[in-house]
PDB file of C-alpha atoms and ligand atoms in Angstrom:
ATOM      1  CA  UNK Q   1     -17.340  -6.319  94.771  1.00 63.00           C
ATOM      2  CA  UNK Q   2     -20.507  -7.813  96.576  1.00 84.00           C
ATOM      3  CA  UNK Q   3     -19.839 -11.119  97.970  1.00 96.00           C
ATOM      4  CA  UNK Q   4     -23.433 -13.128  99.064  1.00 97.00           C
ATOM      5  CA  UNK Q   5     -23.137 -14.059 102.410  1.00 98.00           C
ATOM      6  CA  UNK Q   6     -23.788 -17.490 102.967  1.00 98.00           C
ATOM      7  CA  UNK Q   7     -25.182 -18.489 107.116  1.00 98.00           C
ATOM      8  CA  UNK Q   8     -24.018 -22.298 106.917  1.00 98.00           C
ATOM      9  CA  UNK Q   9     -25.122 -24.539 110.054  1.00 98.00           C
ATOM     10  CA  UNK Q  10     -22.522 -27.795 111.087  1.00 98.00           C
ATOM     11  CA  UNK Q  11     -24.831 -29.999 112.366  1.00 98.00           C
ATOM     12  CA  UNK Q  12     -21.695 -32.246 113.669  1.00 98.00           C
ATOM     13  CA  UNK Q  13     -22.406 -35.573 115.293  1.00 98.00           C
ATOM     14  CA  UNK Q  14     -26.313 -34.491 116.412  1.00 98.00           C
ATOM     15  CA  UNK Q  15     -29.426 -35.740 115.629  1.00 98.00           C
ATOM     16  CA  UNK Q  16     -31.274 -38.951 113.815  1.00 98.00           C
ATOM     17  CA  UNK Q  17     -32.364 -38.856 110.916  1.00 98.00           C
ATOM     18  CA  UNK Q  18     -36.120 -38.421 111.703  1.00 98.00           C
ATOM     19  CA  UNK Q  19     -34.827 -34.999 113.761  1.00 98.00           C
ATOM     20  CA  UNK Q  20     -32.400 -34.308 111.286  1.00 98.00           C
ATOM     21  CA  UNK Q  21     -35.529 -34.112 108.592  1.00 98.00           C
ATOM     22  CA  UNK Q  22     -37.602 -31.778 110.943  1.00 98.00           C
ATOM     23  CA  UNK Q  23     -34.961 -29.474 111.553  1.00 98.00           C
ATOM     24  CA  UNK Q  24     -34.028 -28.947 107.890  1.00 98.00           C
ATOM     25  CA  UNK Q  25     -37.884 -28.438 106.961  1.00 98.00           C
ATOM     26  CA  UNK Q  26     -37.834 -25.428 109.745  1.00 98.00           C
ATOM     27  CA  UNK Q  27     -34.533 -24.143 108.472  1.00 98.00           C
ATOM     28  CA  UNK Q  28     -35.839 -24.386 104.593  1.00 98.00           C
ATOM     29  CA  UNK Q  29     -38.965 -22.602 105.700  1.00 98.00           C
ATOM     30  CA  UNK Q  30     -37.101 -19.958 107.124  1.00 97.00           C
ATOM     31  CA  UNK Q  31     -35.030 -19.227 104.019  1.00 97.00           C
ATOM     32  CA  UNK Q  32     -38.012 -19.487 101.216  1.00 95.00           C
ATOM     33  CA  UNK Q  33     -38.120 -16.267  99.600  1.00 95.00           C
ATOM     34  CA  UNK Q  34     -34.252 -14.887 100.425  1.00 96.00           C
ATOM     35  CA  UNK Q  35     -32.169 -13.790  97.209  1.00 95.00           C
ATOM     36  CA  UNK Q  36     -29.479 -11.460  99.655  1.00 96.00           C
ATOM     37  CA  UNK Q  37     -27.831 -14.197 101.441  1.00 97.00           C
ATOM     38  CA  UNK Q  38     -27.257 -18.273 101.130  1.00 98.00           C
ATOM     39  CA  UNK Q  39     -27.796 -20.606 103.369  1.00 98.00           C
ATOM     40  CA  UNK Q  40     -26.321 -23.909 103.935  1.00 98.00           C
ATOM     41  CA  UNK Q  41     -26.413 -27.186 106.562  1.00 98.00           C
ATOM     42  CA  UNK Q  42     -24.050 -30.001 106.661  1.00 98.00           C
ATOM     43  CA  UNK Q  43     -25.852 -33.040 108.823  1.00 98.00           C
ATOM     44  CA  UNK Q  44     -24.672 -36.460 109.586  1.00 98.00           C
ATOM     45  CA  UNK Q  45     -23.843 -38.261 106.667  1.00 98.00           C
ATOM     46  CA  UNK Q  46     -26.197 -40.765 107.946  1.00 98.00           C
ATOM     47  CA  UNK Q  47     -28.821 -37.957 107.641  1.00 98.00           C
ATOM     48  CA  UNK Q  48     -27.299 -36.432 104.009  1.00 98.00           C
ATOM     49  CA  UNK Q  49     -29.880 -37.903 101.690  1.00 98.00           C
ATOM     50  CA  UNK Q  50     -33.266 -37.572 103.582  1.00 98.00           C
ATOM     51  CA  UNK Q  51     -32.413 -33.902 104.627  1.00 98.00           C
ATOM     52  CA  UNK Q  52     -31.680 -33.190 100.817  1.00 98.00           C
ATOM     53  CA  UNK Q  53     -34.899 -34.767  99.753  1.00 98.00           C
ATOM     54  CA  UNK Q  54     -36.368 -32.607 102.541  1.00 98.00           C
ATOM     55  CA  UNK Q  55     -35.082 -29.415 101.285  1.00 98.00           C
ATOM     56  CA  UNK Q  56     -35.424 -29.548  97.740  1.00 96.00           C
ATOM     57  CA  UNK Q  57     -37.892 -27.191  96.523  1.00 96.00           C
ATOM     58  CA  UNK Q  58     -36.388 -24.424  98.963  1.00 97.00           C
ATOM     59  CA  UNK Q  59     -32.914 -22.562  98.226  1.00 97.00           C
ATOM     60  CA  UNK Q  60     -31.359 -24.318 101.266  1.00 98.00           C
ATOM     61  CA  UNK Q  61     -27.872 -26.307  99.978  1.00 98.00           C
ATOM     62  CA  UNK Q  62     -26.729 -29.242 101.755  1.00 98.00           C
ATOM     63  CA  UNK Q  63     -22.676 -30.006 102.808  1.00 98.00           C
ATOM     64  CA  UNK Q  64     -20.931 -32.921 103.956  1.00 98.00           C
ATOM     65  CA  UNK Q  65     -19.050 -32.753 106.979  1.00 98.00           C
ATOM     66  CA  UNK Q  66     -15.694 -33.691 105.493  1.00 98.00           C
ATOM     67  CA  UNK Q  67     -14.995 -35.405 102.099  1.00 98.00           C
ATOM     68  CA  UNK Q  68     -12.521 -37.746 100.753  1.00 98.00           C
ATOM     69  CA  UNK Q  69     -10.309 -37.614  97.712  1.00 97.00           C
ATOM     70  CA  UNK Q  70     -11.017 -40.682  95.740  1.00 97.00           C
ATOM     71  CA  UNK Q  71     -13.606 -41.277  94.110  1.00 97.00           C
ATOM     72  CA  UNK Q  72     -14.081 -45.182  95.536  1.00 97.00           C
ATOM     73  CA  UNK Q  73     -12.071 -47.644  96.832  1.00 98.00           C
ATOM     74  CA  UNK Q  74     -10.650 -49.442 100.261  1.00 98.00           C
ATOM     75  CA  UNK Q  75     -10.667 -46.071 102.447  1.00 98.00           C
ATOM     76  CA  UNK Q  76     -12.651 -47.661 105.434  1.00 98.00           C
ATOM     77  CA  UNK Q  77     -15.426 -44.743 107.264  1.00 97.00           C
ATOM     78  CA  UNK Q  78     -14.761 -42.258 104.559  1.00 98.00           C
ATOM     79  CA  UNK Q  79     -17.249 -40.534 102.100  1.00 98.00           C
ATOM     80  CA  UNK Q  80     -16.440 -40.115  98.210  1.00 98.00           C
ATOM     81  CA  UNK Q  81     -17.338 -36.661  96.133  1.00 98.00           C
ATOM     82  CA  UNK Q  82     -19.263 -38.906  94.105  1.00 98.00           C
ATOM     83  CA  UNK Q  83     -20.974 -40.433  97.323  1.00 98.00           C
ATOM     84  CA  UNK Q  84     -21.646 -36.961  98.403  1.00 98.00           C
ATOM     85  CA  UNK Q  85     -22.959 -35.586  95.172  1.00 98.00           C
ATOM     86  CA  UNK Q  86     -25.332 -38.475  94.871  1.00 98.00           C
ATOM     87  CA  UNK Q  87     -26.516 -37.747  98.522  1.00 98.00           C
ATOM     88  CA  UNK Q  88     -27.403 -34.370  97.401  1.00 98.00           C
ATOM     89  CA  UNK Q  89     -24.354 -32.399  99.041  1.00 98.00           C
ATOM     90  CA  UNK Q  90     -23.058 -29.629  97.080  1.00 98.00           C
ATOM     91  CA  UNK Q  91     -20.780 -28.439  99.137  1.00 98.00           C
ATOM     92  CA  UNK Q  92     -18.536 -29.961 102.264  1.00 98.00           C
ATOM     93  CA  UNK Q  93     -16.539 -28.585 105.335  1.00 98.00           C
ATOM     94  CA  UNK Q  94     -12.782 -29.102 104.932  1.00 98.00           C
ATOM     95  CA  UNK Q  95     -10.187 -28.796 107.621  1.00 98.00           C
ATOM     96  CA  UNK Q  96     -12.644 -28.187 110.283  1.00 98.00           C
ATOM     97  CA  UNK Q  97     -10.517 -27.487 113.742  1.00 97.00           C
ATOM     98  CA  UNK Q  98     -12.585 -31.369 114.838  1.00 97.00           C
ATOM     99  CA  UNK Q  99     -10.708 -32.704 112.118  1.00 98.00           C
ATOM    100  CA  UNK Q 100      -7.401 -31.415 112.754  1.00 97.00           C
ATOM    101  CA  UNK Q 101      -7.232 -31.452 116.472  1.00 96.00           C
ATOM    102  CA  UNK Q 102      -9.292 -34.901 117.833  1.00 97.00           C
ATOM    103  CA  UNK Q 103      -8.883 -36.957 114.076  1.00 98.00           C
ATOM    104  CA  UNK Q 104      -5.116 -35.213 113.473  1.00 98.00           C
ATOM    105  CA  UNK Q 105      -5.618 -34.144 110.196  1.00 98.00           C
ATOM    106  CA  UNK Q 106      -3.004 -32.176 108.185  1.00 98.00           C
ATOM    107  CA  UNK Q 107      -3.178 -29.714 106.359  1.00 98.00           C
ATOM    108  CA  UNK Q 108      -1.610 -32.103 103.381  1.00 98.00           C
ATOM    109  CA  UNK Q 109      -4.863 -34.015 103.948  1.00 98.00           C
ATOM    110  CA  UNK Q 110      -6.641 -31.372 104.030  1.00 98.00           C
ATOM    111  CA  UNK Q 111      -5.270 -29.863 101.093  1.00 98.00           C
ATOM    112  CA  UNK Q 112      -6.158 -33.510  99.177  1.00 98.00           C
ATOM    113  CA  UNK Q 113      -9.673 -33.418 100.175  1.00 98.00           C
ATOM    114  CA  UNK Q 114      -9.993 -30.163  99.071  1.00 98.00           C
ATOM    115  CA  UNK Q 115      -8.770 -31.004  95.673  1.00 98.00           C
ATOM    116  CA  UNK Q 116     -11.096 -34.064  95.709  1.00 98.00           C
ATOM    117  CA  UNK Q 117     -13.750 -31.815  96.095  1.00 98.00           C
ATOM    118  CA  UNK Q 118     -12.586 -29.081  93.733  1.00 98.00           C
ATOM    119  CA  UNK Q 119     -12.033 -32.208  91.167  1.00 97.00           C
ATOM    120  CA  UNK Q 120     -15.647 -33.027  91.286  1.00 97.00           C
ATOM    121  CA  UNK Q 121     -17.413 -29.933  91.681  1.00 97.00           C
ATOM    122  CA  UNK Q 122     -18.255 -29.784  95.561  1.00 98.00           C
ATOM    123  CA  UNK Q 123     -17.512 -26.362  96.565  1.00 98.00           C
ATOM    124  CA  UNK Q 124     -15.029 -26.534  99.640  1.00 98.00           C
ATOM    125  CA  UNK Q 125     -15.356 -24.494 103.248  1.00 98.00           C
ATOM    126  CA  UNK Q 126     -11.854 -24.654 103.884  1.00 98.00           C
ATOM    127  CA  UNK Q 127     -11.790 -23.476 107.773  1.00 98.00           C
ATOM    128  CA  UNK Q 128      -8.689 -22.506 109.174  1.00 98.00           C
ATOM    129  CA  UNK Q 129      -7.957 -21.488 112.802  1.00 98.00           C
ATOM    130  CA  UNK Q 130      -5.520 -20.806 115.741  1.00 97.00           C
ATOM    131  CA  UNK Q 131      -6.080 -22.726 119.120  1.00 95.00           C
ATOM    132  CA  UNK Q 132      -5.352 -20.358 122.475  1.00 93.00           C
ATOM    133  CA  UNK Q 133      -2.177 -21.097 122.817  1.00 94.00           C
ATOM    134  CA  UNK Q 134      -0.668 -20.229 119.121  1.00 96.00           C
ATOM    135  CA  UNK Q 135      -3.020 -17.004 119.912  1.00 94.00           C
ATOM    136  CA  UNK Q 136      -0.958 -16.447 123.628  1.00 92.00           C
ATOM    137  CA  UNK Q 137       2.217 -16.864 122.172  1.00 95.00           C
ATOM    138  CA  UNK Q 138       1.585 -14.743 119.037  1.00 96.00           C
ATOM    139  CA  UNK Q 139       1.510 -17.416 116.736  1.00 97.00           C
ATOM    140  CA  UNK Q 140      -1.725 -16.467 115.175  1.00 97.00           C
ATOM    141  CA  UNK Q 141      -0.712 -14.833 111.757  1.00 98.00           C
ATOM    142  CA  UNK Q 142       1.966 -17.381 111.114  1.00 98.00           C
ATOM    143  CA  UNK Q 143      -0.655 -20.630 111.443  1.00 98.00           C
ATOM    144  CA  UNK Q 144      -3.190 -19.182 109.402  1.00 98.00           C
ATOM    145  CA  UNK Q 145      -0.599 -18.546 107.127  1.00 98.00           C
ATOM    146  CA  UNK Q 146       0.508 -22.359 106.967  1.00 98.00           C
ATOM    147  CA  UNK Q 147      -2.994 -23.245 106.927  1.00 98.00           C
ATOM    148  CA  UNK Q 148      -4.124 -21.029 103.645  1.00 98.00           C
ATOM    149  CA  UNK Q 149      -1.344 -21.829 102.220  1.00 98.00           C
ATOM    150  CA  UNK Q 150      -1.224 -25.782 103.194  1.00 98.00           C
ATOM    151  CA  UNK Q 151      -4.397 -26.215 102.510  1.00 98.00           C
ATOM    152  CA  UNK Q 152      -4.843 -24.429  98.977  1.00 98.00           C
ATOM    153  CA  UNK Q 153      -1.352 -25.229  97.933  1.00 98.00           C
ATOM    154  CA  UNK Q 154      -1.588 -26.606  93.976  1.00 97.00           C
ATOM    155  CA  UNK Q 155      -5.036 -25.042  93.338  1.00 98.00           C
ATOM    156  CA  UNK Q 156      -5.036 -22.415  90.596  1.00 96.00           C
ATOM    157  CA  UNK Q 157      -6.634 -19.778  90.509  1.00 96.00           C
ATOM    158  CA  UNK Q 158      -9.646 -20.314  88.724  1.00 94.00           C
ATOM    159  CA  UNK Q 159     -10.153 -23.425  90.784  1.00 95.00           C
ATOM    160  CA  UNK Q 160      -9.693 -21.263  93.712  1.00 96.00           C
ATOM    161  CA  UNK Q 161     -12.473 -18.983  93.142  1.00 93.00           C
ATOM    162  CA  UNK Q 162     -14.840 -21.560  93.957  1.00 92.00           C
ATOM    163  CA  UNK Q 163     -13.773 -22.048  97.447  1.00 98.00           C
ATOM    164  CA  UNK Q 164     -14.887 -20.695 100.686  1.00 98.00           C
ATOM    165  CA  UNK Q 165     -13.107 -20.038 103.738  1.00 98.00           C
ATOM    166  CA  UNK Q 166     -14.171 -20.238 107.097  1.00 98.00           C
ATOM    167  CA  UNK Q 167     -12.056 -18.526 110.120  1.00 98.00           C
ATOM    168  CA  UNK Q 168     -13.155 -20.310 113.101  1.00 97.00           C
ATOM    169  CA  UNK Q 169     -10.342 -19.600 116.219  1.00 96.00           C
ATOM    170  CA  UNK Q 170     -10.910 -22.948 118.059  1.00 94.00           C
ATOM    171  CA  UNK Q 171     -10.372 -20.960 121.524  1.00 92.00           C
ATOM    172  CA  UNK Q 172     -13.994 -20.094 120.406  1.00 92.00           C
ATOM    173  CA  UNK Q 173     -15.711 -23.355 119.206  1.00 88.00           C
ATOM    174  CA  UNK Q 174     -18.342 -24.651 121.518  1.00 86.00           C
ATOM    175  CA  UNK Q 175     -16.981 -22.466 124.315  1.00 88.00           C
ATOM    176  CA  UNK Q 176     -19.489 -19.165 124.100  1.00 84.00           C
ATOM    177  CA  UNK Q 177     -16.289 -17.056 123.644  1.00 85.00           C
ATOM    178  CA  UNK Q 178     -16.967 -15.583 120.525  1.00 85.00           C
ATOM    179  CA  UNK Q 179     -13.706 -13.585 118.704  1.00 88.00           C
ATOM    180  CA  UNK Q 180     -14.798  -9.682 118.980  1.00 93.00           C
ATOM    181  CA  UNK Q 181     -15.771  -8.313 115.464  1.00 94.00           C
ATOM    182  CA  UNK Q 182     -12.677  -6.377 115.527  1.00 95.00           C
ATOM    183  CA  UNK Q 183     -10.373  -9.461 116.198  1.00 95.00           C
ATOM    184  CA  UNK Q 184     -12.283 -11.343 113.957  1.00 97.00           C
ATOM    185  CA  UNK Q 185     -12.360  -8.428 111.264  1.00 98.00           C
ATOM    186  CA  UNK Q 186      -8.247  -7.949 111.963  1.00 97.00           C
ATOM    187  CA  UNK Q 187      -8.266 -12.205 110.993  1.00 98.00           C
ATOM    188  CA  UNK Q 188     -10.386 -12.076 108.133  1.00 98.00           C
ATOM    189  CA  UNK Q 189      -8.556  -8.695 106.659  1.00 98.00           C
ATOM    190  CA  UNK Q 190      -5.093 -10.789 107.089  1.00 98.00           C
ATOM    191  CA  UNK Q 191      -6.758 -13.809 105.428  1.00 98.00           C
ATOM    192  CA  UNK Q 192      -8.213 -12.450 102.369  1.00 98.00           C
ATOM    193  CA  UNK Q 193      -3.900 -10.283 102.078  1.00 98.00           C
ATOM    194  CA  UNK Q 194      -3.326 -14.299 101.924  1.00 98.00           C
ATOM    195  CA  UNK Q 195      -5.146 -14.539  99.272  1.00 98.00           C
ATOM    196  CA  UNK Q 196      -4.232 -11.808  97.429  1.00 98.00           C
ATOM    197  CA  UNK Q 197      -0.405 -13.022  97.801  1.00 97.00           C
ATOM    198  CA  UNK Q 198      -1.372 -16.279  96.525  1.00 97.00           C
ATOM    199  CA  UNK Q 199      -3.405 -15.033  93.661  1.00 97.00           C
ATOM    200  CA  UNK Q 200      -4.824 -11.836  92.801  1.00 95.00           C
ATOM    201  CA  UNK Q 201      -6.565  -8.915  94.307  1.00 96.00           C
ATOM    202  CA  UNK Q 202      -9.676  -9.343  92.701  1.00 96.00           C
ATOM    203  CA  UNK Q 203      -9.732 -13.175  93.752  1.00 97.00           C
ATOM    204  CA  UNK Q 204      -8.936 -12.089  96.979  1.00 97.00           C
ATOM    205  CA  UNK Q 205     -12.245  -9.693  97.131  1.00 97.00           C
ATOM    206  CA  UNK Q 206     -14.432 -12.516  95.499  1.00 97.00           C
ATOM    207  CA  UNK Q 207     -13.459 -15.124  98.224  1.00 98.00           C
ATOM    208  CA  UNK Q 208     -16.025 -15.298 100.859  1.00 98.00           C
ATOM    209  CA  UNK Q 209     -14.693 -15.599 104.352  1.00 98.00           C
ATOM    210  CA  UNK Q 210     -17.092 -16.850 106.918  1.00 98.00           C
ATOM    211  CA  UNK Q 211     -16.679 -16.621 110.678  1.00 97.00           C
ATOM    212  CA  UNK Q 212     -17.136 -19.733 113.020  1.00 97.00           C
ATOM    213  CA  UNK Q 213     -17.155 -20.019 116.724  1.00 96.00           C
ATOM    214  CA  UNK Q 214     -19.794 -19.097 119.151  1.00 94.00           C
ATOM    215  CA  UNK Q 215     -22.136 -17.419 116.390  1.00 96.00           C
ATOM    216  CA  UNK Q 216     -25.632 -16.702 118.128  1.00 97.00           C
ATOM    217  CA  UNK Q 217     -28.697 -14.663 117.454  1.00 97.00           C
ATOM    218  CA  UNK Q 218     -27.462 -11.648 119.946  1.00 96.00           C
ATOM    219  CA  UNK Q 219     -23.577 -11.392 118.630  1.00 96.00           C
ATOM    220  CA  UNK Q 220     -23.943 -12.416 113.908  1.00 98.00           C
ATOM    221  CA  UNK Q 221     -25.547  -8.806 113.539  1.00 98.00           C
ATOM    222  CA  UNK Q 222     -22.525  -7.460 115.325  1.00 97.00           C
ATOM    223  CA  UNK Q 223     -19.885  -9.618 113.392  1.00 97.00           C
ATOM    224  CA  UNK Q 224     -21.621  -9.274 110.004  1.00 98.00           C
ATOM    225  CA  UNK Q 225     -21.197  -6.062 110.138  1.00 97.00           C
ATOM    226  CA  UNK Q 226     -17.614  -5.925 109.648  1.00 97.00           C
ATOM    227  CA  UNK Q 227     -16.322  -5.417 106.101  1.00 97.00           C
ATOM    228  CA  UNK Q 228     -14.231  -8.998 105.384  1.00 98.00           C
ATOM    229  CA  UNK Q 229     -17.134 -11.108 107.314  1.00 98.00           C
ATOM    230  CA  UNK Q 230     -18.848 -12.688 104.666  1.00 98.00           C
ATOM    231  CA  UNK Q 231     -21.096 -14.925 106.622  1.00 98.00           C
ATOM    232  CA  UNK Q 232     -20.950 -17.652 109.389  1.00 98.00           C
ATOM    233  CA  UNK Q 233     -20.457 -21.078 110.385  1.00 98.00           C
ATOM    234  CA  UNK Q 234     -22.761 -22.113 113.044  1.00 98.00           C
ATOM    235  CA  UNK Q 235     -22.483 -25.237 115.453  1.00 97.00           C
ATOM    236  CA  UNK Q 236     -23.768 -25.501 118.444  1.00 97.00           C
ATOM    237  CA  UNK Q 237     -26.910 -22.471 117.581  1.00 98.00           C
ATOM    238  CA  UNK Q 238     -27.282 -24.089 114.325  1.00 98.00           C
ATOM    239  CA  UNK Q 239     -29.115 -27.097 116.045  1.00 98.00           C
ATOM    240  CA  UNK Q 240     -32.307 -25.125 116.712  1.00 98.00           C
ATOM    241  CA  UNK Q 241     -34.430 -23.633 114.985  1.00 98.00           C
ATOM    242  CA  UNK Q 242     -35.518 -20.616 116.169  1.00 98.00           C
ATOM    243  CA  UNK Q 243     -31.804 -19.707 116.661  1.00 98.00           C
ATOM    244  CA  UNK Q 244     -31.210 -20.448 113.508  1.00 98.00           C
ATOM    245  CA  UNK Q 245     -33.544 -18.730 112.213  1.00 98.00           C
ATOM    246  CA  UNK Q 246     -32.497 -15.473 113.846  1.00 98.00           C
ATOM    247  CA  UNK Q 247     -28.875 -15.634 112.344  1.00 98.00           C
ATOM    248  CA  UNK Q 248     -30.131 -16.920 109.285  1.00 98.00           C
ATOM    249  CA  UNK Q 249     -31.898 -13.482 108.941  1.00 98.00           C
ATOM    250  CA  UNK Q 250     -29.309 -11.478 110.450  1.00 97.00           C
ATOM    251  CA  UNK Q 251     -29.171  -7.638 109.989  1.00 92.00           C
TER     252      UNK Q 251
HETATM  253  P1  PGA P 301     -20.017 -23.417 117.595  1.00 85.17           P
HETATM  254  O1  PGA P 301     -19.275 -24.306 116.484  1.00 85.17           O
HETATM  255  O2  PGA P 301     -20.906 -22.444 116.878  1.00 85.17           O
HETATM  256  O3  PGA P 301     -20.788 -24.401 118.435  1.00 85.17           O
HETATM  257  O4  PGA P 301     -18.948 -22.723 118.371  1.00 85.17           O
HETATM  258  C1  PGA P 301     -18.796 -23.728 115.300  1.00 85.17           C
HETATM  259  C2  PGA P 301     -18.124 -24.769 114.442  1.00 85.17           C
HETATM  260  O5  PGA P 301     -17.495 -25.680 114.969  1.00 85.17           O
HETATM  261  O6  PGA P 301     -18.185 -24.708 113.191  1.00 85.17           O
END
């Protein structure tokens, strides 16, 4: 089973939209012309529709950040599917360790805004994650568990094979401590057995499982290397474009 990697950049809360709009030009110049691997960025929502106008003739897909679950209504600072798919997002981040950890998302929220998405055709990057301490006290397996689980609990199968995972151990978010390629191989291998419980084997080798946390030019050819890492989510070397670049065309 080949699974297309996908190098997807979280712009988080960075850049106007004037810098947002130069950056994505650099990173859609950069991908022109490759059919082995996808690439995708997720900036501001403030930035959503002028990056997507920016990158439309190139192969580059645009995310939201996070997504809501209804389609309109009184939910104060949030952003519908609808909204997003009009912006020109066809894809969002779901569950990202941000979200849980400074906004205190659950995974039963998470698990609704990953329906939401699924409802209206936005592809989800459901990211998933143990902080340090779950990892010290050999907690690791059992969160990831509650988070695959949690977060994809009620989606069928065939709704399932349109989402993406993303393993991102927060110990290694914005810290320059990536996960070695073996422990991130031994997470992704237990992940995609998760999925295999949940559904079926040959769901489980469809599902692409990115790796997040500390991804840089000199460690993604390393970490792509590994059998169950399907690609990458980038923050912090996502942001510039040379960087980029260099993981975008990763070996
Ligand atoms: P980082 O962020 O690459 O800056 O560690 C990754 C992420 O939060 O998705």
């Amino acid at each position: 089973m080949q699974r297309k990697p996908l190098i997807a950049g979280n712009w988080k809360m960075h850049l106007t939209i004037q810098e947002a709009v130069a950056l994505a030009k650099k990173v859609a110049a950069s991908s022109q012309g490759l059919e082995d691997r996808e690439v995708m960025i997720a900036p501001a929502a403030t930035a959503l529709a002028a990056v997507a106008e920016a990158v439309r003739t190139s192969p580059v897909v645009i995310a939201g950040q996070n997504v809501a679950w209804k389609e309109q209504g009184a939910y104060t600072g949030e952003i519908s599917p609808l909204m997003l798919k009009d912006a020109g997002a066809k894809m969002a981040i779901i569950g990202h360790s941000e979200r849980r950890h400074i906004f205190g998302e659950d995974n039963g929220m998470i698990n609704q805004r990953l329906i939401g998405a699924l409802t209206h055709g936005i592809i989800p990057i459901l990211c998933i994650g143990e902080t340090l301490d779950e990892r010290e006290e050999g907690l690791t397996w059992e969160v990831l568990r509650e988070q695959v689980r949690g977060g994809l609990e009620g989606v069928s199968g065939e709704q399932a094979a349109d989402v993406v995972l993303a393993y991102e151990p927060v110990w290694a978010i914005g810290t320059g401590k990536t996960a070695s390629r073996e422990q991130a191989q031994e997470a992704h291998q237990f992940i995609r057995g998760l999925i295999e419980e949940l559904y079926q084997k040959k769901l489980a080798e469809q599902m692409r499982i990115l790796y997040g946390g500390s991804v840089k030019p000199d460690n993604v050819d390393d970490l792509m290397r590994m059998p169950d890492v399907d690609g990458a989510l980038v923050g912090g070397a996502a942001l510039e474009a040379d960087s980029f670049d260099r993981i975008i065309h990763f070996s």
